[in-house]
Amino acid sequence: MTATLPPSGQTGRSRPQMSARTLRKDRWWVGPLLTTLGLAGFVSYATVRVFQQNHYWVAEHHYLTPFYSPCLSANCAPGSAVFGTLPWEFPWFLPYALFTLPFLLLFRFTCYYYRKAYYRSIWQAPTACAVQEPHQRYTGESRFPMLGQNLHRYFFYAAVLISLINTYDAAVSFAYGTNGGFGIGVGNLVLLANVILLWCYTLSCHSCRHVFGGRLKSFGRHPLQYRLWTWISVLNTRHMTWAWITLGTLVLTDLYVALVSSGVLTDLRIIN
């Protein structure tokens, strides 16, 4: 077997050195490839939609896509800016949800699972066990810009606030039935399902688990925090699953609102 230890006289290197491209016999590259395609697909779709600045609002039933919530530009569609707007119109290169999208992006970018995903698939550090790496040294997250990964716990707080805004968007839409008053349509269910899954991803965050129980020296003295920590720990075991599911539900929710807003689809009403 090919040795993977650093060559003698070069012990300063922190990466194991391999003379072979890989020692693997299986299709080890499938996982990293699918991860790269999945992340690239979401980023591409989200980028196009965020800067399209159109078909994000269904006034009749108060459907607002999460990619534009809250809408802050002065040229937001009438009724879509439920929290008010800034006094000027945004140019094309500024997203309407200017103060929320950057924090959501940073929350996901610094997420422990997503870090593992793009470190292995895109940065290839490491790509897989027993696979040669393109990097000679390993500096971890101790240097700029990777030092910013340690801000994840603070982006978590911002994500909680934004999830509350998304929850409000989903809840208030139930008050806009076809003939006024309470109503339920497919769009309401889509928005509701999306926000529930977003909460599952946000609350399953490792930082959230640490907030509720990471610093406790005795669970017995804090039974309520222990119970919350236990529930969050259950969600935390599926954090990777929630991470991928919510990428999909964000796209599907936005796509549904866009299709209804553009007139391609008609929202099917269930009640009123």
CSV table of C-alpha atoms in Angstrom, one decimal:
chain,number,residue,atom,x,y,z
A,1,MET,CA,0.0,0.0,0.0
A,2,THR,CA,1.2,3.5,-0.8
A,3,ALA,CA,2.4,5.4,2.3
A,4,THR,CA,0.4,8.4,3.4
A,5,LEU,CA,2.8,9.8,5.9
A,6,PRO,CA,4.8,13.0,5.3
A,7,PRO,CA,8.2,12.3,3.6
A,8,SER,CA,11.2,12.3,5.9
A,9,GLY,CA,12.8,15.7,6.2
A,10,GLN,CA,9.5,17.4,5.4
A,11,THR,CA,7.7,17.0,8.7
A,12,GLY,CA,6.5,20.7,8.5
A,13,ARG,CA,3.9,19.7,6.1
A,14,SER,CA,0.5,19.1,7.7
A,15,ARG,CA,-1.1,17.2,4.9
A,16,PRO,CA,-0.4,13.5,4.3
A,17,GLN,CA,1.3,13.0,1.0
A,18,MET,CA,0.3,10.4,-1.5
A,19,SER,CA,2.0,9.4,-4.7
A,20,ALA,CA,-1.1,7.8,-6.2
A,21,ARG,CA,-4.1,9.8,-7.3
A,22,THR,CA,-6.3,7.7,-5.1
A,23,LEU,CA,-6.4,4.4,-3.3
A,24,ARG,CA,-10.1,4.1,-3.7
A,25,LYS,CA,-11.8,1.5,-5.9
A,26,ASP,CA,-15.3,2.7,-5.5
A,27,ARG,CA,-17.1,5.8,-7.1
A,28,TRP,CA,-15.9,8.1,-4.4
A,29,TRP,CA,-16.4,11.2,-6.7
A,30,VAL,CA,-20.2,10.8,-7.0
A,31,GLY,CA,-21.0,12.4,-3.6
A,32,PRO,CA,-18.8,15.5,-4.1
A,33,LEU,CA,-20.1,15.9,-7.7
A,34,LEU,CA,-23.8,15.8,-6.6
A,35,THR,CA,-23.1,18.2,-3.8
A,36,THR,CA,-21.4,20.6,-6.1
A,37,LEU,CA,-24.2,20.4,-8.6
A,38,GLY,CA,-26.9,20.8,-5.9
A,39,LEU,CA,-25.2,23.9,-4.4
A,40,ALA,CA,-24.5,25.4,-7.8
A,41,GLY,CA,-28.1,24.9,-8.9
A,42,PHE,CA,-29.5,26.6,-5.9
A,43,VAL,CA,-27.1,29.5,-6.1
A,44,SER,CA,-27.8,30.0,-9.8
A,45,TYR,CA,-31.6,29.9,-9.4
A,46,ALA,CA,-31.6,32.2,-6.4
A,47,THR,CA,-29.2,34.7,-8.0
A,48,VAL,CA,-31.4,35.0,-11.1
A,49,ARG,CA,-34.6,35.4,-9.1
A,50,VAL,CA,-33.2,37.9,-6.5
A,51,PHE,CA,-32.1,40.3,-9.3
A,52,GLN,CA,-35.1,39.7,-11.6
A,53,GLN,CA,-37.2,42.0,-9.4
A,54,ASN,CA,-40.4,40.8,-10.8
A,55,HIS,CA,-43.1,38.2,-10.2
A,56,TYR,CA,-42.5,38.0,-6.4
A,57,TRP,CA,-45.9,39.1,-5.1
A,58,VAL,CA,-49.5,37.9,-5.5
A,59,ALA,CA,-51.6,40.8,-4.3
A,60,GLU,CA,-54.9,39.0,-4.3
A,61,HIS,CA,-53.9,36.4,-1.7
A,62,HIS,CA,-50.9,38.2,-0.2
A,63,TYR,CA,-48.3,35.7,-1.3
A,64,LEU,CA,-44.7,37.0,-1.0
A,65,THR,CA,-41.8,34.9,-1.9
A,66,PRO,CA,-39.1,34.5,0.8
A,67,PHE,CA,-36.5,35.8,-1.6
A,68,TYR,CA,-38.1,39.3,-1.4
A,69,SER,CA,-39.1,39.4,2.3
A,70,PRO,CA,-39.2,42.0,3.6
A,71,CYS,CA,-39.4,44.1,0.5
A,72,LEU,CA,-37.6,47.4,1.2
A,73,SER,CA,-37.3,49.2,-2.1
A,74,ALA,CA,-39.5,52.2,-2.9
A,75,ASN,CA,-40.5,50.5,-6.1
A,76,CYS,CA,-41.8,47.3,-4.4
A,77,ALA,CA,-45.2,46.2,-5.6
A,78,PRO,CA,-48.0,48.0,-3.7
A,79,GLY,CA,-48.9,46.0,-0.6
A,80,SER,CA,-45.8,43.8,-0.6
A,81,ALA,CA,-43.8,46.0,1.8
A,82,VAL,CA,-45.7,45.1,5.0
A,83,PHE,CA,-43.0,46.7,7.1
A,84,GLY,CA,-42.6,49.8,5.0
A,85,THR,CA,-39.9,50.8,2.5
A,86,LEU,CA,-36.8,53.0,2.3
A,87,PRO,CA,-37.4,56.3,0.6
A,88,TRP,CA,-35.5,55.4,-2.6
A,89,GLU,CA,-35.7,52.9,-5.4
A,90,PHE,CA,-33.1,50.3,-5.5
A,91,PRO,CA,-30.9,49.9,-8.7
A,92,TRP,CA,-30.9,46.4,-10.4
A,93,PHE,CA,-27.8,45.3,-8.5
A,94,LEU,CA,-29.4,45.6,-5.1
A,95,PRO,CA,-31.9,43.0,-3.9
A,96,TYR,CA,-35.2,44.2,-2.6
A,97,ALA,CA,-34.6,42.3,0.6
A,98,LEU,CA,-31.4,44.1,1.1
A,99,PHE,CA,-31.0,43.7,4.9
A,100,THR,CA,-32.1,40.0,5.2
A,101,LEU,CA,-30.6,38.1,2.2
A,102,PRO,CA,-27.0,38.8,3.1
A,103,PHE,CA,-27.5,37.4,6.6
A,104,LEU,CA,-29.3,34.4,5.3
A,105,LEU,CA,-26.5,33.7,2.9
A,106,LEU,CA,-23.9,34.1,5.6
A,107,PHE,CA,-25.9,31.9,8.0
A,108,ARG,CA,-25.9,29.1,5.5
A,109,PHE,CA,-22.3,29.8,4.2
A,110,THR,CA,-20.9,29.5,7.8
A,111,CYS,CA,-23.2,26.6,8.7
A,112,TYR,CA,-21.2,23.6,10.1
A,113,TYR,CA,-22.8,21.2,7.6
A,114,TYR,CA,-22.5,23.4,4.6
A,115,ARG,CA,-18.8,24.1,5.5
A,116,LYS,CA,-18.2,20.3,5.4
A,117,ALA,CA,-20.1,20.1,2.1
A,118,TYR,CA,-18.2,22.7,0.1
A,119,TYR,CA,-14.9,22.1,1.8
A,120,ARG,CA,-15.0,18.5,0.5
A,121,SER,CA,-16.8,19.0,-2.8
A,122,ILE,CA,-15.6,22.4,-4.1
A,123,TRP,CA,-12.5,23.2,-2.1
A,124,GLN,CA,-11.4,19.6,-2.0
A,125,ALA,CA,-10.0,19.7,1.5
A,126,PRO,CA,-10.4,16.8,1.8
A,127,THR,CA,-12.4,15.4,-1.1
A,128,ALA,CA,-12.6,11.9,0.4
A,129,CYS,CA,-10.5,9.5,2.4
A,130,ALA,CA,-7.5,8.0,0.6
A,131,VAL,CA,-7.8,10.6,-2.3
A,132,GLN,CA,-4.9,12.9,-3.1
A,133,GLU,CA,-5.5,16.6,-2.2
A,134,PRO,CA,-4.5,19.5,-4.4
A,135,HIS,CA,-3.5,21.5,-1.3
A,136,GLN,CA,0.0,21.2,0.3
A,137,ARG,CA,-0.9,22.9,3.6
A,138,TYR,CA,-3.8,23.1,5.9
A,139,THR,CA,-4.5,26.3,7.7
A,140,GLY,CA,-8.0,25.5,8.9
A,141,GLU,CA,-10.2,28.5,9.8
A,142,SER,CA,-7.5,30.5,11.6
A,143,ARG,CA,-6.8,33.0,8.8
A,144,PHE,CA,-8.8,35.6,6.8
A,145,PRO,CA,-11.3,35.1,5.2
A,146,MET,CA,-12.0,31.7,6.8
A,147,LEU,CA,-11.7,33.3,10.2
A,148,GLY,CA,-15.1,34.8,9.6
A,149,GLN,CA,-16.6,31.3,9.9
A,150,ASN,CA,-16.5,31.8,13.6
A,151,LEU,CA,-19.3,34.4,13.3
A,152,HIS,CA,-21.8,31.7,12.6
A,153,ARG,CA,-23.4,31.9,16.1
A,154,TYR,CA,-24.2,35.6,15.5
A,155,PHE,CA,-25.7,34.9,12.1
A,156,PHE,CA,-27.9,32.4,13.8
A,157,TYR,CA,-29.6,35.2,15.8
A,158,ALA,CA,-30.3,37.1,12.6
A,159,ALA,CA,-31.7,33.9,11.0
A,160,VAL,CA,-34.1,33.5,13.9
A,161,LEU,CA,-35.4,37.1,13.3
A,162,ILE,CA,-35.8,36.5,9.6
A,163,SER,CA,-37.6,33.2,10.2
A,164,LEU,CA,-40.1,35.2,12.4
A,165,ILE,CA,-40.6,37.6,9.4
A,166,ASN,CA,-41.2,34.6,7.1
A,167,THR,CA,-43.6,33.2,9.6
A,168,TYR,CA,-45.6,36.4,9.6
A,169,ASP,CA,-45.7,36.4,5.8
A,170,ALA,CA,-47.1,32.9,5.8
A,171,ALA,CA,-49.6,33.6,8.6
A,172,VAL,CA,-51.0,36.9,7.3
A,173,SER,CA,-51.7,35.4,3.9
A,174,PHE,CA,-54.5,33.3,5.5
A,175,ALA,CA,-56.4,36.6,6.0
A,176,TYR,CA,-56.8,37.1,2.3
A,177,GLY,CA,-59.4,34.8,1.0
A,178,THR,CA,-61.0,35.2,-2.4
A,179,ASN,CA,-64.0,37.1,-1.0
A,180,GLY,CA,-62.0,38.6,1.9
A,181,GLY,CA,-61.4,37.2,5.3
A,182,PHE,CA,-60.0,33.8,6.2
A,183,GLY,CA,-59.1,31.6,3.3
A,184,ILE,CA,-56.8,28.7,2.4
A,185,GLY,CA,-55.3,28.1,-1.0
A,186,VAL,CA,-52.5,25.9,-2.3
A,187,GLY,CA,-50.2,28.9,-2.0
A,188,ASN,CA,-51.0,29.2,1.8
A,189,LEU,CA,-50.0,25.6,2.3
A,190,VAL,CA,-46.8,26.1,0.2
A,191,LEU,CA,-45.8,29.1,2.3
A,192,LEU,CA,-46.7,27.3,5.6
A,193,ALA,CA,-44.8,24.2,4.8
A,194,ASN,CA,-41.7,26.2,3.7
A,195,VAL,CA,-41.6,28.2,6.9
A,196,ILE,CA,-42.1,25.1,9.1
A,197,LEU,CA,-39.1,23.4,7.4
A,198,LEU,CA,-37.1,26.6,7.7
A,199,TRP,CA,-37.7,26.5,11.4
A,200,CYS,CA,-36.6,22.9,11.5
A,201,TYR,CA,-33.3,23.9,9.8
A,202,THR,CA,-32.8,27.0,11.9
A,203,LEU,CA,-33.5,25.3,15.3
A,204,SER,CA,-31.5,22.3,14.4
A,205,CYS,CA,-28.4,24.5,14.1
A,206,HIS,CA,-25.5,23.5,16.3
A,207,SER,CA,-25.3,27.1,17.6
A,208,CYS,CA,-28.9,26.9,18.7
A,209,ARG,CA,-28.2,23.7,20.6
A,210,HIS,CA,-25.3,25.4,22.3
A,211,VAL,CA,-27.4,28.5,23.2
A,212,PHE,CA,-29.9,26.3,25.1
A,213,GLY,CA,-27.6,23.9,26.8
A,214,GLY,CA,-24.0,24.2,25.7
A,215,ARG,CA,-22.8,26.1,28.8
A,216,LEU,CA,-24.9,24.4,31.5
A,217,LYS,CA,-22.8,22.7,34.1
A,218,SER,CA,-25.8,20.9,35.6
A,219,PHE,CA,-28.9,19.9,33.6
A,220,GLY,CA,-30.7,18.9,36.9
A,221,ARG,CA,-30.8,22.6,38.0
A,222,HIS,CA,-32.2,23.7,34.7
A,223,PRO,CA,-35.0,21.3,33.7
A,224,LEU,CA,-36.7,23.6,31.2
A,225,GLN,CA,-33.5,24.3,29.3
A,226,TYR,CA,-32.6,20.6,29.5
A,227,ARG,CA,-36.0,19.7,27.9
A,228,LEU,CA,-35.5,22.4,25.1
A,229,TRP,CA,-31.9,21.2,24.6
A,230,THR,CA,-33.2,17.6,24.2
A,231,TRP,CA,-35.8,18.6,21.6
A,232,ILE,CA,-33.2,20.6,19.7
A,233,SER,CA,-30.8,17.7,19.8
A,234,VAL,CA,-33.3,15.5,18.1
A,235,LEU,CA,-33.6,18.0,15.3
A,236,ASN,CA,-29.8,18.4,15.2
A,237,THR,CA,-29.3,14.8,14.3
A,238,ARG,CA,-31.1,15.6,10.9
A,239,HIS,CA,-29.4,19.0,10.4
A,240,MET,CA,-27.9,17.9,7.0
A,241,THR,CA,-31.3,16.6,5.9
A,242,TRP,CA,-33.0,19.9,6.8
A,243,ALA,CA,-30.2,21.8,5.1
A,244,TRP,CA,-31.0,20.2,1.8
A,245,ILE,CA,-34.7,20.0,2.1
A,246,THR,CA,-35.0,23.7,2.8
A,247,LEU,CA,-32.9,24.5,-0.3
A,248,GLY,CA,-35.5,22.7,-2.3
A,249,THR,CA,-38.5,24.2,-0.5
A,250,LEU,CA,-37.2,27.7,-1.0
A,251,VAL,CA,-36.9,27.1,-4.7
A,252,LEU,CA,-40.3,25.5,-5.0
A,253,THR,CA,-42.0,28.2,-2.9
A,254,ASP,CA,-40.4,31.0,-4.9
A,255,LEU,CA,-41.3,29.2,-8.2
A,256,TYR,CA,-44.9,28.8,-7.2
A,257,VAL,CA,-45.3,32.4,-6.2
A,258,ALA,CA,-43.6,33.5,-9.5
A,259,LEU,CA,-45.9,31.3,-11.6
A,260,VAL,CA,-49.0,32.5,-9.9
A,261,SER,CA,-47.9,36.1,-10.0
A,262,SER,CA,-47.1,35.9,-13.7
A,263,GLY,CA,-50.4,34.3,-14.5
A,264,VAL,CA,-49.0,30.9,-15.6
A,265,LEU,CA,-50.8,29.2,-12.7
A,266,THR,CA,-54.0,29.9,-11.0
A,267,ASP,CA,-53.9,29.4,-7.2
A,268,LEU,CA,-56.3,26.6,-6.3
A,269,ARG,CA,-58.6,27.6,-3.4
A,270,ILE,CA,-59.6,25.1,-0.8
A,271,ILE,CA,-61.5,27.4,1.5
A,272,ASN,CA,-62.9,30.8,0.4
